[in-house]
Coordinates of C-alpha atoms and ligand atoms in Angstrom, one line a residue:
X1178 CA -14.7 -11.6 4.5
X1179 CA -17.4 -9.1 3.8
X1180 CA -16.3 -5.7 5.1
X1181 CA -19.8 -5.1 6.6
X1182 CA -22.7 -7.2 7.9
X1183 CA -25.1 -8.4 5.2
X1184 CA -27.3 -5.3 4.6
X1185 CA -30.6 -4.6 3.0
X1186 CA -30.4 -2.8 -0.4
X1187 CA -31.1 0.9 -0.8
X1188 CA -32.8 2.6 -3.8
X1189 CA -29.5 2.7 -5.7
X1190 CA -28.9 -1.0 -5.1
X1191 CA -26.0 -0.4 -2.6
X1192 CA -26.1 -2.0 0.9
X1193 CA -27.7 0.0 3.6
X1194 CA -25.6 -1.3 6.5
X1195 CA -22.8 0.6 8.2
X1196 CA -19.7 0.5 5.9
X1197 CA -16.4 2.2 6.3
X1198 CA -15.6 4.7 3.6
X1199 CA -12.5 6.7 2.6
X1200 CA -13.2 10.4 3.3
X1201 CA -9.7 11.9 2.8
X1202 CA -6.2 11.0 1.5
X1203 CA -2.8 12.2 2.5
X1204 CA 0.8 11.5 1.4
X1205 CA 4.4 12.2 2.0
X1206 CA 7.4 11.6 -0.3
X1207 CA 11.0 12.6 0.6
X1208 CA 12.6 15.2 -1.7
X1209 CA 15.8 13.3 -2.5
X1210 CA 15.5 11.4 -5.8
X1211 CA 17.6 8.3 -6.5
X1212 CA 17.7 7.9 -10.3
X1213 CA 18.7 4.9 -12.4
X1214 CA 21.7 6.9 -13.4
X1215 CA 22.7 7.2 -9.7
X1216 CA 22.4 3.4 -9.3
X1217 CA 24.6 2.9 -12.4
X1218 CA 27.3 4.5 -10.3
X1219 CA 26.7 2.2 -7.3
X1220 CA 26.1 -1.3 -8.8
X1221 CA 26.6 -3.1 -12.1
X1222 CA 23.3 -2.1 -13.8
X1223 CA 21.9 0.2 -16.5
X1224 CA 19.0 2.6 -16.9
X1225 CA 17.9 0.5 -19.9
X1226 CA 17.8 -2.8 -17.9
X1227 CA 15.9 -1.3 -15.0
X1228 CA 13.3 0.4 -17.1
X1229 CA 12.8 -2.6 -19.4
X1230 CA 12.6 -5.2 -16.6
X1231 CA 10.7 -3.1 -14.0
X1232 CA 9.4 0.2 -15.4
X1233 CA 11.2 2.2 -12.7
X1234 CA 13.0 5.4 -13.6
X1235 CA 13.6 6.9 -10.1
X1236 CA 12.6 6.5 -6.4
X1237 CA 12.5 8.8 -3.4
X1238 CA 14.9 8.3 -0.5
X1239 CA 14.6 9.7 3.1
X1240 CA 18.3 10.5 3.5
X1241 CA 18.2 12.2 7.0
X1242 CA 19.4 9.5 9.4
X1243 CA 17.5 11.2 12.2
X1244 CA 14.2 10.5 10.4
X1245 CA 12.4 7.2 10.1
X1246 CA 9.1 5.7 9.0
X1247 CA 7.0 7.5 11.7
X1248 CA 8.2 10.8 10.4
X1249 CA 6.8 10.1 6.9
X1250 CA 3.6 8.5 8.3
X1251 CA 3.0 11.6 10.5
X1252 CA 3.5 14.0 7.6
X1253 CA 1.0 12.0 5.5
X1254 CA -1.5 12.1 8.4
X1255 CA -1.1 15.8 8.9
X1256 CA -1.9 16.5 5.2
X1257 CA -5.0 14.3 5.5
X1258 CA -6.2 15.9 8.7
X1259 CA -5.7 19.4 7.1
X1260 CA -7.7 18.4 4.0
X1261 CA -10.5 17.0 6.0
X1262 CA -10.5 19.9 8.5
X1263 CA -10.1 17.6 11.5
X1264 CA -8.2 17.9 14.7
X1265 CA -5.9 15.0 15.7
X1266 CA -7.9 14.6 18.9
X1267 CA -10.9 13.5 16.9
X1268 CA -9.2 10.3 15.8
X1269 CA -10.3 7.0 17.4
X1270 CA -7.7 4.7 16.0
X1271 CA -4.4 4.7 14.0
X1272 CA -3.4 1.5 12.1
X1273 CA -0.1 1.6 10.3
X1274 CA 1.0 -1.0 7.7
X1275 CA 4.8 -1.2 7.7
X1276 CA 7.8 -3.6 7.7
X1277 CA 10.2 -0.8 8.5
X1278 CA 8.9 0.4 11.9
X1279 CA 11.2 2.9 13.7
X1280 CA 11.9 0.0 16.2
X1281 CA 10.3 -3.3 17.1
X1282 CA 8.4 -1.6 19.8
X1283 CA 6.7 0.7 20.6
X1284 CA 4.8 0.4 17.4
X1285 CA 5.0 3.1 14.7
X1286 CA 1.3 3.9 15.5
X1287 CA 2.3 4.9 19.0
X1288 CA 4.9 7.3 17.7
X1289 CA 2.5 8.8 15.1
X1290 CA -0.1 9.2 17.8
X1291 CA 2.3 11.1 20.0
X1292 CA 3.6 13.4 17.2
X1293 CA 0.1 14.1 16.0
X1294 CA -1.3 14.7 19.5
X1295 CA -4.1 12.2 18.8
X1296 CA -5.0 11.9 22.5
X1297 CA -8.2 9.9 22.0
X1298 CA -6.8 7.2 19.8
X1299 CA -5.6 3.6 20.2
X1300 CA -3.3 2.1 17.6
X1301 CA -1.1 -0.7 16.3
X1302 CA 1.1 -1.8 13.4
X1303 CA 0.2 -4.4 10.8
X1304 CA 3.2 -6.4 9.5
X1305 CA 2.2 -7.8 6.1
X1306 CA 5.0 -6.6 3.9
X1307 CA 3.7 -5.1 0.6
X1308 CA 0.2 -6.1 1.6
X1309 CA 0.5 -4.0 4.8
X1310 CA -1.8 -1.2 3.7
X1311 CA -4.6 -3.4 2.4
X1312 CA -4.5 -5.5 5.6
X1313 CA -4.5 -2.3 7.7
X1314 CA -7.4 -1.0 5.6
X1315 CA -9.4 -4.2 6.3
X1316 CA -8.6 -4.0 10.0
X1317 CA -9.5 -0.2 10.2
X1318 CA -12.7 -0.8 8.2
X1319 CA -13.7 -3.5 10.7
X1320 CA -13.3 -1.0 13.6
X1321 CA -15.7 1.4 11.8
X1322 CA -18.2 -1.1 10.5
X1323 CA -18.6 -2.7 13.9
X1324 CA -19.5 0.6 15.4
X1325 CA -16.4 0.7 17.6
X1326 CA -14.9 3.8 15.9
X1327 CA -16.0 6.8 14.0
X1328 CA -12.7 8.0 12.6
X1329 CA -9.8 5.6 11.8
X1330 CA -6.5 6.7 10.3
X1331 CA -5.0 4.0 8.1
X1332 CA -1.4 4.5 7.0
X1333 CA 1.0 2.6 4.7
X1334 CA 4.6 3.8 5.2
X1335 CA 8.0 2.3 4.6
X1336 CA 11.6 3.6 4.7
X1337 CA 12.8 0.7 2.5
X1338 CA 16.2 2.4 2.1
X1339 CA 16.9 1.3 5.7
X1340 CA 16.7 -2.4 4.9
X1341 CA 17.8 -2.4 1.2
X1342 CA 21.3 -3.7 0.4
X1343 CA 22.8 -1.1 -1.9
X1344 CA 25.4 -3.7 -3.0
X1345 CA 22.8 -6.1 -4.3
X1346 CA 21.7 -5.0 -7.8
X1347 CA 18.8 -7.4 -8.0
X1348 CA 17.0 -5.7 -5.1
X1349 CA 18.4 -2.2 -4.7
X1350 CA 16.9 -1.0 -8.0
X1351 CA 13.4 -1.8 -6.9
X1352 CA 12.6 0.0 -3.7
X1353 CA 11.9 3.6 -2.5
X1354 CA 10.6 5.4 0.6
X1355 CA 7.2 7.0 1.1
X1356 CA 4.0 7.1 3.0
X1357 CA 0.3 7.4 2.2
X1358 CA -2.8 7.7 4.5
X1359 CA -6.6 7.5 4.3
X1360 CA -9.2 8.4 6.8
X1361 CA -12.1 5.9 7.3
X1362 CA -15.5 7.1 8.5
X1363 CA -18.9 5.4 8.6
X1364 CA -21.1 5.7 5.5
X1365 CA -24.7 4.6 5.4
X1366 CA -25.2 4.8 1.6
X1367 CA -23.1 1.8 0.9
X1368 CA -20.0 3.5 -0.5
X1369 CA -16.7 2.4 1.0
X1370 CA -15.0 -0.9 1.5
X1371 CA -17.6 -3.4 0.2
X1372 CA -15.6 -6.6 0.1
X1373 CA -12.2 -8.0 1.0
X1374 CA -10.4 -11.3 0.1
X1375 CA -7.1 -12.0 1.9
X1376 CA -4.7 -14.9 2.1
X1377 CA -1.2 -15.8 3.4
X1378 CA 1.0 -18.7 2.5
X1379 CA 4.2 -19.1 4.6
X1380 CA 5.6 -22.1 2.8
X1381 CA 7.9 -20.0 0.6
X1382 CA 8.9 -17.4 3.1
X1383 CA 12.6 -17.6 2.2
X1384 CA 11.9 -16.1 -1.2
X1385 CA 11.3 -12.7 0.3
X1386 CA 12.5 -11.9 3.8
X1387 CA 14.7 -10.0 6.1
X1388 CA 16.3 -12.9 8.0
X1389 CA 18.3 -11.2 10.7
X1390 CA 17.5 -9.1 13.7
X1391 CA 14.5 -11.0 15.0
X1392 CA 14.2 -13.6 17.7
X1393 CA 15.2 -16.4 15.3
X1394 CA 18.5 -14.7 14.4
X1395 CA 19.3 -11.9 16.9
X1396 CA 21.9 -9.5 15.6
X1397 CA 25.5 -10.7 16.0
X1398 CA 28.8 -9.7 14.4
X1399 CA 28.4 -12.8 12.1
X1400 CA 24.8 -11.9 11.1
X1401 CA 26.0 -8.4 10.2
X1402 CA 28.9 -9.8 8.2
X1403 CA 26.4 -12.0 6.3
X1404 CA 24.3 -8.9 5.7
X1405 CA 21.3 -10.7 7.1
X1406 CA 19.7 -7.5 8.4
X1407 CA 19.0 -6.6 4.7
X1408 CA 16.0 -7.6 2.5
X1409 CA 16.7 -10.8 0.5
X1410 CA 14.7 -11.8 -2.5
X1411 CA 14.5 -14.6 -5.0
X1412 CA 12.9 -12.4 -7.8
X1413 CA 11.6 -15.0 -10.3
X1414 CA 9.3 -17.1 -8.1
X1415 CA 8.1 -13.9 -6.4
X1416 CA 7.2 -12.4 -9.8
X1417 CA 5.2 -15.5 -10.8
X1418 CA 3.3 -15.7 -7.6
X1419 CA 2.6 -12.0 -7.6
X1420 CA 0.9 -12.1 -11.0
X1421 CA -1.1 -15.3 -10.2
X1422 CA -2.2 -14.3 -6.7
X1423 CA -3.2 -10.6 -7.5
X1424 CA -5.2 -11.7 -10.5
X1425 CA -6.8 -14.6 -8.6
X1426 CA -7.8 -12.4 -5.7
X1427 CA -9.1 -9.6 -7.9
X1428 CA -11.2 -12.0 -10.0
X1429 CA -12.6 -13.6 -6.8
X1430 CA -13.8 -10.1 -5.6
X1431 CA -15.2 -9.3 -9.1
X1432 CA -17.0 -12.6 -9.3
X1433 CA -18.7 -12.5 -5.9
X1434 CA -19.8 -8.9 -6.5
X1435 CA -21.1 -9.7 -10.1
X1436 CA -18.6 -7.2 -11.6
X1437 CA -17.5 -7.4 -15.2
X1438 CA -14.3 -5.7 -16.4
X1439 CA -16.5 -2.9 -17.7
X1440 CA -18.0 -2.3 -14.2
X1441 CA -14.5 -1.7 -12.7
X1442 CA -13.4 1.9 -13.0
X1443 CA -9.9 1.5 -11.6
X1444 CA -7.4 -1.2 -10.6
X1445 CA -5.2 0.0 -7.7
X1446 CA -2.4 -2.6 -7.8
X1447 CA 0.7 -2.9 -5.7
X1448 CA 3.5 -1.2 -7.5
X1449 CA 6.2 -3.9 -7.6
X1450 CA 7.0 -4.2 -11.3
X1451 CA 5.3 -2.7 -14.3
X1452 CA 5.2 -6.1 -16.0
X1453 CA 3.4 -7.6 -12.9
X1454 CA 0.8 -4.8 -13.2
X1455 CA 0.3 -5.4 -16.9
X1456 CA -0.1 -9.1 -16.5
X1457 CA -2.5 -8.7 -13.7
X1458 CA -4.7 -6.3 -15.6
X1459 CA -4.6 -8.6 -18.6
X1460 CA -5.7 -11.6 -16.6
X1461 CA -8.6 -9.6 -15.2
X1462 CA -9.7 -8.5 -18.7
X1463 CA -9.0 -4.8 -17.9
X1464 CA -7.4 -2.4 -20.3
X1465 CA -4.1 -1.0 -18.9
X1466 CA -5.5 2.5 -18.8
X1467 CA -7.7 1.5 -15.9
X1468 CA -4.6 0.5 -13.8
X1469 CA -3.2 3.2 -11.6
X1470 CA 0.6 3.2 -12.1
X1471 CA 3.2 5.5 -10.6
X1472 CA 6.0 2.9 -10.2
X1473 CA 8.1 4.9 -12.7
X1474 CA 8.5 7.8 -10.3
X1475 CA 8.5 6.1 -6.8
X1476 CA 9.6 2.4 -7.3
X1477 CA 8.2 -0.1 -4.8
X1478 CA 7.4 1.8 -1.6
X1479 CA 6.0 -1.5 0.0
X1480 CA 3.1 -0.6 2.2
X1481 CA 2.8 2.9 0.7
X1482 CA 2.1 2.0 -2.9
X1483 CA -1.7 1.8 -2.7
X1484 CA -2.4 5.0 -0.8
X1485 CA 0.1 6.9 -2.9
X1486 CA -1.9 5.7 -6.0
X1487 CA -5.1 6.9 -4.3
X1488 CA -3.4 10.3 -3.6
X1489 CA -2.1 10.7 -7.2
X1490 CA -5.5 9.8 -8.8
X1491 CA -7.7 11.5 -6.2
X1492 CA -8.5 14.5 -8.5
X1493 CA -9.8 12.1 -11.2
X1494 CA -12.0 10.0 -8.9
X1495 CA -15.7 10.4 -8.8
X1496 CA -18.4 9.4 -6.3
X1497 CA -19.5 5.8 -7.0
X1498 CA -16.3 4.8 -8.9
X1499 CA -15.6 1.1 -8.3
X1500 CA -11.9 0.4 -7.4
X1501 CA -10.3 -3.0 -7.0
X1502 CA -7.3 -2.7 -4.7
X1503 CA -4.9 -5.6 -4.9
X1504 CA -1.5 -6.5 -3.4
X1505 CA 1.1 -9.2 -3.1
X1506 CA 4.1 -9.3 -0.7
X1507 CA 6.6 -11.2 1.4
X1508 CA 5.1 -13.9 3.5
X1509 CA 3.6 -14.5 1.1
X1510 CA 0.7 -12.2 1.8
X1511 CA -1.9 -11.1 -0.8
X1512 CA -5.4 -9.9 -1.3
X1513 CA -7.9 -7.8 -3.1
X1514 CA -10.6 -5.4 -1.9
X1515 CA -13.6 -3.6 -3.5
X1516 CA -13.8 0.0 -2.6
X1517 CA -16.5 2.3 -4.0
X1518 CA -15.4 5.9 -3.9
X1519 CA -17.4 8.4 -1.8
X1520 CA -16.5 11.9 -3.2
X1521 CA -15.6 13.9 -6.3
X1522 CA -12.1 15.2 -6.8
X1523 CA -9.8 16.5 -4.1
X1524 CA -12.3 18.3 -2.0
X1525 CA -12.6 15.5 0.6
X1526 CA -15.9 14.1 1.6
X1527 CA -18.3 15.2 4.3
X1528 CA -19.4 11.8 5.7
X1529 CA -21.9 13.5 8.1
X1530 CA -23.7 15.2 5.2
X1531 CA -23.9 11.9 3.4
X1532 CA -25.4 10.2 6.4
X1533 CA -28.0 12.9 6.9
X1534 CA -28.9 12.7 3.2
X1535 CA -29.3 9.0 3.2
X1536 CA -31.3 9.0 6.5
X1537 CA -33.8 11.4 4.9
X1538 CA -34.3 9.2 1.9
Ligands
LIG3008 N1 20.9 -4.9 -13.7 C1 21.3 -5.7 -14.6 N2 21.2 -7.0 -14.6 C2 20.5 -7.5 -13.6 C3 20.0 -6.8 -12.5 C4 20.2 -5.4 -12.6 N3 19.8 -4.5 -11.7 N4 19.4 -7.6 -11.6 C5 19.5 -8.8 -12.1 N5 20.2 -8.8 -13.3 C6 20.6 -9.9 -14.1 C7 20.7 -11.2 -13.3 O1 21.9 -11.4 -12.7 C8 20.5 -12.2 -14.4 O2 21.7 -12.4 -15.1 P1 22.2 -13.9 -15.6 O3 21.1 -14.3 -16.5 O4 23.5 -13.6 -16.2 O5 22.2 -14.7 -14.3 C9 19.5 -11.6 -15.4 O6 19.6 -10.2 -15.1 C10 18.1 -12.0 -15.2 O7 17.8 -12.0 -13.8 P2 16.4 -12.4 -13.3 O8 16.3 -12.3 -11.8 O9 15.8 -13.6 -13.9 O10 15.6 -11.1 -13.9 P3 14.0 -10.9 -13.9 O11 13.6 -10.6 -15.3 O12 13.3 -11.9 -13.1 O13 13.9 -9.5 -13.1 C11 13.3 -8.7 -11.0 C12 14.3 -9.4 -11.8 C13 13.7 -8.6 -9.6 C14 13.1 -7.3 -11.6 C15 11.9 -9.5 -11.1 O14 12.2 -10.9 -10.8 C16 10.9 -9.0 -10.2 O15 10.3 -8.0 -10.4 N6 10.5 -9.9 -9.2 C17 9.4 -9.5 -8.3 C18 9.8 -8.4 -7.4 C19 8.8 -8.0 -6.5 O16 7.7 -7.9 -6.9 N7 9.2 -7.8 -5.2 C20 8.4 -7.2 -4.2 C21 7.4 -8.0 -3.6 S1 5.9 -7.9 -4.3

């Protein structure tokens, strides 16, 4: 799905149609750090095994039982609004990717809207597991590219510690809590979300799921005894599919945009396992230095991994940098997007100025 209607080319070769571009990034990470050494005291595992098999050293955990995903999402949004110098009332929409909403309904987006005081916004959640942020980004970009919205807040946030079984050593070592957010605004110089390829395949859903608590298996004493309200994973097939699908989707986006590995400045991959990222970059023909990687510090924060990477690399990013974002998650869900960056460093980006400049060209 092209993110914008087929546009005429501008002088610099970029499309002239209305695209959605990232103009600011925000994040939130809880202070409490759960290290591999801490996990050694909880399950039969070792720091050496975890680092060798996953690349993870530690992850952040939101310990306060009073605080949930909307708390982290709101903090990330506040940081973003502050950086961009915007009032919450100026937001037109809030789209939150998450599989750990505060509750089934109202959506996390509603709770974030209320806490922020975003009185002019509509909003909703996107449930696509680890692909939640990418799918939310695609949806948010559609609202901007169609002309429906001027300012869309897209958040990826998950309190994975609320659904992780800390007696299951094969999953509890992987996940952490966190939130990241981007602001999407219209751009007329072609920078922003230029392309998106997304797929789902539900035929192997049992390999990664949270079976209990929904309408198929409402909570009962028996379902609690079976620990069905926790995340379940069959790691090996998920690993294989993750590499294959992220590489496939990224190569699809590269090919249809005539991009060679040299043309790609950064790979922004879902942070599930260091070995998955290495294999994906390899299959794309990219040197590993081009892959953003912070899994060592945060683990797999599910929908938050991509925006947390954008936050951590924001200072290094330059206007015009070509980023391939790619994800894979439960469902299965997967995809890749091409995002050209619209500003230098951490200053944020004045979309209005950019539009005036391109209009006067
Ligand atoms: N510490 C020590 N040993 C562990 C362990 C742990 N935390 N977890 C599993 N093991 C053991 C297993 O019991 C198994 O032992 P056995 O051979 O005696 O049966 C052995 O290590 C190998 O297990 P396996 O599951 O084959 O390991 P793996 O190399 O596939 O690594 C994952 C496991 C989970 C790290 C890996 O499969 C993975 O990353 N999968 C994808 C996860 C993912 O991306 N999920 C999010 C969605 S994108």
